[in-house]
Amino acid sequence: MKKILVPTDFSQEAENALKVAAQIARKHGSEIHLLHMLEIPMQDIDAVSAHVEVPEVMFFMKMAHKKFEEIMDSDYLKDITVHEIVKPEASFNNVVEICHEQGANIIIMGSHGASGFKEMFVGSNAEKVVRNSDVPVLVIKNEHDEFSIDDFVFASDFKNDSKETYRQATEFATAFGAQIHLLMVNTAGNFTTTKKANERINAFIEGYSFKNYTVNIYNDNSVEEGILNFSKDIDADLIGISTHGRQGIAHFFNGSISEDLVNHAKRPVITFKI
């Protein structure tokens, strides 16, 4: 986590994410790349690329830089290296492209949930970044005075194509000294016996050196409800889940569970691409 990309619309939700990024950066010696993307009509974007100073575009660019200056003066960013990025385009594909350009290892962003569709980079927009990102995305829902992870739920079907995401999850857990709670959710429509579930999970984690984990099989009406309810039962600090990239769907779910969790989980959610 040497480089952290934080998209911001300067909202409270975005600042919650930046505060978490700052805590992680301070602990791990990381640098932050703070990104703001302007919603500007395409003809104005063409003008910018042609080096023509369009008054409206320049106004919003200057306003963004001013807000960046205010953020940089925040106490919680003191002694942390923060790079300012302002882009005159509003495409969520660009978030991932910029992540690659900057060599960022993780995206940390804010969201205020299922009803939050009004502002940039919150609500459904967080889902779009999750869907497109091939680097881990940590979605923050609330302010965290102290961001610590003791109990980390990793939900999976524990089939072989999820193994890479588990490796990433163990690295994240190790960095925070967290215990991973391996979770398989049983539903009436997709039931696995406890014996077979345990055998599958044990086979899945075989060969990994990470030992700080528990194994859990949980019954519920849906996979999403199971993850949320189990996480509530153990008062988890973080929920982790795999996503199939652009489809945004963990293949063992009959729906976009990664995006649903980003919207409905009160706890932070981190996604890893299969």
Coordinates of C-alpha atoms in Angstrom, one line a residue:
M1 CA 0.0 0.0 0.0
K2 CA 2.8 2.4 -0.9
K3 CA 0.5 4.5 -3.1
I4 CA -3.2 5.1 -2.3
L5 CA -5.6 6.7 -4.8
V6 CA -8.5 8.6 -3.2
P7 CA -11.2 10.0 -5.5
T8 CA -12.9 13.1 -4.0
D9 CA -15.9 15.3 -4.8
F10 CA -15.1 17.3 -1.6
S11 CA -18.1 15.9 0.1
Q12 CA -18.2 14.7 3.7
E13 CA -18.2 11.1 2.5
A14 CA -15.1 11.7 0.4
E15 CA -13.4 13.3 3.4
N16 CA -14.2 10.2 5.6
A17 CA -12.4 8.1 3.0
L18 CA -9.4 10.5 2.9
K19 CA -9.1 10.5 6.7
V20 CA -8.9 6.7 6.6
A21 CA -6.4 6.9 3.8
A22 CA -4.3 9.3 5.9
Q23 CA -4.3 6.9 8.8
I24 CA -3.2 4.0 6.6
A25 CA -0.6 6.2 4.9
R26 CA 0.9 7.4 8.2
K27 CA 1.1 3.8 9.5
H28 CA 2.6 2.3 6.4
G29 CA 4.6 5.2 5.0
S30 CA 2.3 5.5 2.0
E31 CA 1.7 8.5 -0.2
I32 CA -1.8 9.6 -1.3
H33 CA -2.9 10.6 -4.8
L34 CA -6.0 12.7 -4.3
L35 CA -8.2 12.8 -7.5
H36 CA -10.9 15.2 -8.4
M37 CA -12.7 14.8 -11.8
L38 CA -14.7 17.7 -13.2
E39 CA -18.1 17.3 -14.8
I40 CA -17.5 19.4 -17.9
P41 CA -19.3 19.2 -21.4
M42 CA -17.3 17.3 -24.0
Q43 CA -16.8 20.4 -26.2
D44 CA -15.1 22.1 -23.3
I45 CA -12.9 19.1 -22.7
D46 CA -11.8 19.3 -26.4
A47 CA -11.0 22.9 -25.9
V48 CA -8.9 22.1 -22.8
S49 CA -7.0 19.5 -24.7
A50 CA -6.4 22.0 -27.5
H51 CA -4.9 24.4 -24.9
V52 CA -7.7 26.9 -25.2
E53 CA -8.7 28.6 -21.9
V54 CA -12.4 28.2 -21.7
P55 CA -13.6 30.5 -19.0
E56 CA -16.1 28.0 -17.4
V57 CA -13.5 25.2 -17.5
M58 CA -10.8 27.4 -16.0
F59 CA -13.1 28.6 -13.3
F60 CA -13.9 25.1 -12.1
M61 CA -10.3 24.1 -12.3
K62 CA -9.3 27.0 -10.1
M63 CA -12.1 26.2 -7.6
A64 CA -10.9 22.6 -7.4
H65 CA -7.3 23.7 -6.8
K66 CA -8.5 26.1 -4.1
K67 CA -10.4 23.3 -2.3
F68 CA -7.3 21.1 -2.6
E69 CA -5.3 23.8 -0.8
E70 CA -7.8 23.9 2.0
I71 CA -7.7 20.1 2.4
M72 CA -3.9 20.1 2.4
D73 CA -4.0 22.4 5.4
S74 CA -5.9 19.7 7.4
D75 CA -4.2 18.5 10.5
Y76 CA -4.9 14.9 9.6
L77 CA -2.7 15.2 6.5
K78 CA 0.3 16.7 8.3
D79 CA 3.6 15.1 7.3
I80 CA 1.9 12.9 4.6
T81 CA 2.9 13.2 1.0
V82 CA -0.3 14.1 -1.0
H83 CA -0.3 14.5 -4.8
E84 CA -3.1 16.7 -6.3
I85 CA -4.8 15.4 -9.5
V86 CA -7.5 17.3 -11.3
K87 CA -9.0 15.9 -14.4
P88 CA -11.5 17.6 -16.7
E89 CA -13.5 14.5 -17.4
A90 CA -16.1 12.4 -15.5
S91 CA -15.7 8.8 -16.4
F92 CA -15.3 6.0 -13.9
N93 CA -13.0 4.1 -16.3
N94 CA -10.7 7.0 -15.8
V95 CA -10.4 6.3 -12.1
V96 CA -8.9 2.9 -12.8
E97 CA -6.7 4.3 -15.6
I98 CA -5.4 7.0 -13.3
C99 CA -4.8 4.4 -10.6
H100 CA -2.5 2.6 -13.1
E101 CA -0.8 5.8 -14.2
Q102 CA 0.1 6.6 -10.6
G103 CA 1.0 3.1 -9.7
A104 CA -1.5 3.0 -6.9
N105 CA -2.0 -0.3 -5.0
I106 CA -5.4 0.5 -3.6
I107 CA -8.4 2.8 -4.2
I108 CA -10.1 4.2 -1.1
M109 CA -13.3 6.0 -1.6
G110 CA -16.4 7.2 0.2
S111 CA -20.0 6.2 -0.2
H112 CA -23.2 7.0 1.7
G113 CA -25.2 4.1 0.4
A114 CA -28.1 3.0 -1.7
S115 CA -30.0 6.4 -1.8
G116 CA -26.8 8.4 -2.5
F117 CA -26.9 9.1 -6.2
K118 CA -26.6 12.8 -6.2
E119 CA -22.9 13.5 -5.8
M120 CA -19.8 12.3 -7.6
F121 CA -18.0 9.2 -6.3
V122 CA -20.6 8.2 -3.8
G123 CA -23.5 5.7 -3.8
S124 CA -23.9 4.0 -7.2
N125 CA -20.6 5.6 -8.4
A126 CA -18.7 3.6 -5.8
E127 CA -20.2 0.5 -7.4
K128 CA -19.0 1.5 -10.8
V129 CA -15.4 1.8 -9.6
V130 CA -15.7 -1.5 -7.8
R131 CA -17.0 -3.0 -11.1
N132 CA -14.2 -1.7 -13.2
S133 CA -11.2 -1.9 -10.8
D134 CA -8.5 -4.5 -11.0
V135 CA -6.9 -3.3 -7.8
P136 CA -8.5 -3.6 -4.4
V137 CA -11.2 -1.0 -3.6
L138 CA -11.8 0.0 0.0
V139 CA -15.2 1.7 0.4
I140 CA -15.7 3.8 3.6
K141 CA -19.2 4.5 4.8
N142 CA -18.7 6.5 8.0
E143 CA -16.1 8.6 9.8
H144 CA -13.5 6.6 11.6
D145 CA -11.6 8.4 14.4
E146 CA -9.3 5.4 14.5
F147 CA -9.3 3.0 11.6
S148 CA -8.3 -0.4 12.9
I149 CA -9.1 -3.9 11.7
D150 CA -9.3 -6.7 14.2
D151 CA -12.0 -8.9 12.6
F152 CA -12.1 -9.2 8.8
V153 CA -14.9 -11.2 7.2
F154 CA -13.8 -12.8 3.9
A155 CA -16.9 -14.2 2.1
S156 CA -16.4 -16.6 -0.8
D157 CA -17.6 -19.8 -2.4
F158 CA -14.0 -21.1 -1.9
K159 CA -13.5 -22.3 -5.4
N160 CA -10.1 -22.2 -7.1
D161 CA -10.6 -19.0 -9.1
S162 CA -11.0 -17.0 -5.9
K163 CA -7.5 -18.0 -4.6
E164 CA -5.7 -14.9 -5.8
T165 CA -8.2 -12.7 -4.0
Y166 CA -7.6 -14.6 -0.8
R167 CA -3.9 -14.1 -1.2
Q168 CA -4.6 -10.3 -1.4
A169 CA -6.9 -10.5 1.6
T170 CA -4.3 -12.3 3.7
E171 CA -1.7 -9.6 2.8
F172 CA -4.2 -6.9 3.9
A173 CA -5.0 -8.7 7.1
T174 CA -1.4 -9.2 7.9
A175 CA -0.7 -5.4 7.4
F176 CA -3.4 -4.7 10.0
G177 CA -2.8 -7.6 12.3
A178 CA -6.4 -8.8 11.7
Q179 CA -8.1 -12.1 12.1
I180 CA -9.8 -13.4 9.0
H181 CA -13.2 -15.0 9.4
L182 CA -13.7 -17.2 6.4
L183 CA -17.4 -17.3 5.5
M184 CA -19.6 -19.5 3.3
V185 CA -23.2 -18.6 3.2
N186 CA -25.8 -21.3 2.7
T187 CA -29.2 -20.5 1.1
A188 CA -32.2 -22.8 0.4
G189 CA -31.5 -22.5 -3.3
N190 CA -27.8 -23.2 -3.0
F191 CA -27.3 -25.5 -0.1
T192 CA -24.0 -27.3 0.9
T193 CA -23.7 -29.6 3.8
T194 CA -21.5 -28.4 6.7
K195 CA -19.1 -31.4 6.1
K196 CA -18.7 -30.5 2.4
A197 CA -18.4 -26.8 3.1
N198 CA -15.6 -27.4 5.6
E199 CA -13.8 -29.8 3.2
R200 CA -14.0 -27.1 0.5
I201 CA -12.7 -24.3 2.7
N202 CA -9.9 -26.4 4.1
A203 CA -8.8 -27.4 0.6
F204 CA -9.0 -23.8 -0.5
I205 CA -6.7 -22.5 2.2
E206 CA -4.2 -25.4 2.0
G207 CA -0.7 -24.1 1.2
Y208 CA -1.2 -20.7 2.7
S209 CA 1.0 -19.7 5.6
F210 CA -1.7 -17.4 7.0
K211 CA -3.0 -19.0 10.2
N212 CA -5.0 -16.3 12.0
Y213 CA -8.5 -17.4 10.7
T214 CA -11.8 -19.0 11.7
V215 CA -14.0 -21.1 9.5
N216 CA -17.8 -20.3 9.4
I217 CA -20.8 -21.7 7.6
Y218 CA -23.9 -19.4 7.9
N219 CA -27.5 -20.1 6.8
D220 CA -29.6 -17.2 5.6
N221 CA -32.3 -16.1 3.1
S222 CA -29.7 -14.7 0.7
V223 CA -25.9 -14.5 0.4
E224 CA -26.0 -10.7 0.9
E225 CA -28.1 -11.0 4.1
G226 CA -25.9 -13.8 5.4
I227 CA -22.7 -11.7 5.0
L228 CA -24.3 -8.7 6.6
N229 CA -25.9 -10.6 9.4
F230 CA -22.8 -12.6 10.2
S231 CA -20.7 -9.5 10.1
K232 CA -23.1 -7.9 12.5
D233 CA -23.1 -10.9 14.8
I234 CA -19.3 -10.8 15.3
D235 CA -19.1 -7.0 15.1
A236 CA -16.7 -7.2 12.2
D237 CA -14.5 -4.2 11.3
L238 CA -14.3 -5.0 7.5
I239 CA -16.1 -7.1 4.9
G240 CA -14.0 -8.5 2.0
I241 CA -15.4 -10.0 -1.2
S242 CA -14.3 -11.1 -4.6
T243 CA -15.5 -9.5 -7.8
H244 CA -15.3 -10.5 -11.4
G245 CA -14.0 -7.2 -12.6
R246 CA -16.2 -5.5 -15.3
Q247 CA -19.2 -7.8 -14.6
G248 CA -18.9 -6.8 -11.0
I249 CA -20.3 -10.1 -9.9
A250 CA -18.8 -12.8 -7.7
H251 CA -19.8 -15.7 -9.9
F252 CA -21.2 -17.8 -7.2
F253 CA -23.9 -15.2 -6.5
N254 CA -27.1 -14.8 -8.5
G255 CA -26.7 -11.0 -8.7
S256 CA -24.2 -8.2 -8.2
I257 CA -23.5 -9.0 -4.6
S258 CA -20.3 -6.9 -4.5
E259 CA -22.1 -3.7 -5.5
D260 CA -25.1 -4.5 -3.2
L261 CA -22.8 -4.9 -0.3
V262 CA -21.1 -1.6 -1.1
N263 CA -24.5 0.0 -0.9
H264 CA -26.0 -1.7 2.1
A265 CA -23.1 -2.5 4.4
K266 CA -22.6 0.0 7.2
R267 CA -19.1 -1.5 7.7
P268 CA -16.2 -0.8 5.3
V269 CA -16.1 -3.1 2.4
I270 CA -13.1 -4.1 0.4
T271 CA -13.3 -5.8 -3.0
F272 CA -10.6 -7.9 -4.8
K273 CA -10.8 -8.8 -8.4
I274 CA -10.8 -12.5 -9.4

